[in-house]
Amino acid sequence: MTPMKEDYLKIIFELGGGRKKVSNKEISLGLGIAAGSVTEMITKLADEGLVEHEPYAGIALTEKGGRYAAELVRKHRLWETFLVDKLHYNMTDVHPEAEILEHKTSDHLATALDDFLGHPAYCPHGGVIPSANGRFTNISHRLLAEGEDGEEVIIERFLDNHDLLTYLSEIGLRLRDYIKIVKHEPFEGPVVVERLTDGQTLNISYKAAHNVFITPKDK
């Protein structure tokens, strides 16, 4: 399988495509590519039995696609955790390294790495690490962009993307931040939020708001 196809499976997995249908637009924003390119690749993945796709109804991973994606994500996130926790990498820099390492990692090595790390449940970006059999705890797949004005939420996780993580670091948005969604600016403008722990106002770009996941504050 080509790296590009694997990237699609991983982004669909991250967006919740193993448990719900995700849109072309969400995939496009997550990968930073044109919507037309998404449609073409989804057709190829559907022909291979990796995704299910109904026009205008969304995209979901098949059982086969879900297993493959979970295996990729497991290896990738284990390496990210190792690089941050043991080699003290900055969490914004680990994605490219993990991309290389995941393709060189056997199931046996992944199990050994998991044992060495003490079976971590989450990667440094808040993403769940699937078990060796592909199981994982339920997490939120609700995007910051979907939050309502006035709603108070917790920042749960970020999509695994170097440019996104660098941007969020620069503007000061962090995992587990407790925020209030102030407003969505029109015409694909930013989402304005207030961090309730210090009162700081942050403007989260339209694209970034589609790459950040939230959970209710009382979860």
C-alpha angles and dihedrals in degrees: 000000000000121000090242092057089048090051089055093050091049095049091048088051092049091049090053100261091147091065106022141016119270128200132243087242093057091050091046092052092044094053097033094234137122118281091234091061090052092056092052094050094044089056090055093048091049090052088055092051094246099116139022116225133183118180111259091357100085141245130281134178117252119226088264093048092045093054092049093047094047091053092051093046092047093055093042095051094044089056092047089052091049093049094049100038101037106024095032097232117170107257091234090062104047101079098078091046092049090049089061097041097048092064092053095048122103121206088252092055091046090054091049091048091049090051092047092052093048097250099292116207097206139032123231091269093056096258118142117247110225118226122246090268092052098257121137139172118263114264135178118277093183114122125223086236088063095054119111126241109266094021119134115217145157122245101239107176147341130228110256102255126131096217092047093049092048091050094048091048091052094051092042103244111149139185113270092021110155106223143171117220104230101181147324110240112226128251095036092308124153128292108243114215136175120217102224096205093065106007094244117154117222129188110213114197120242092248094047091049087061090054099049123081127211138196131194114276093238095053 
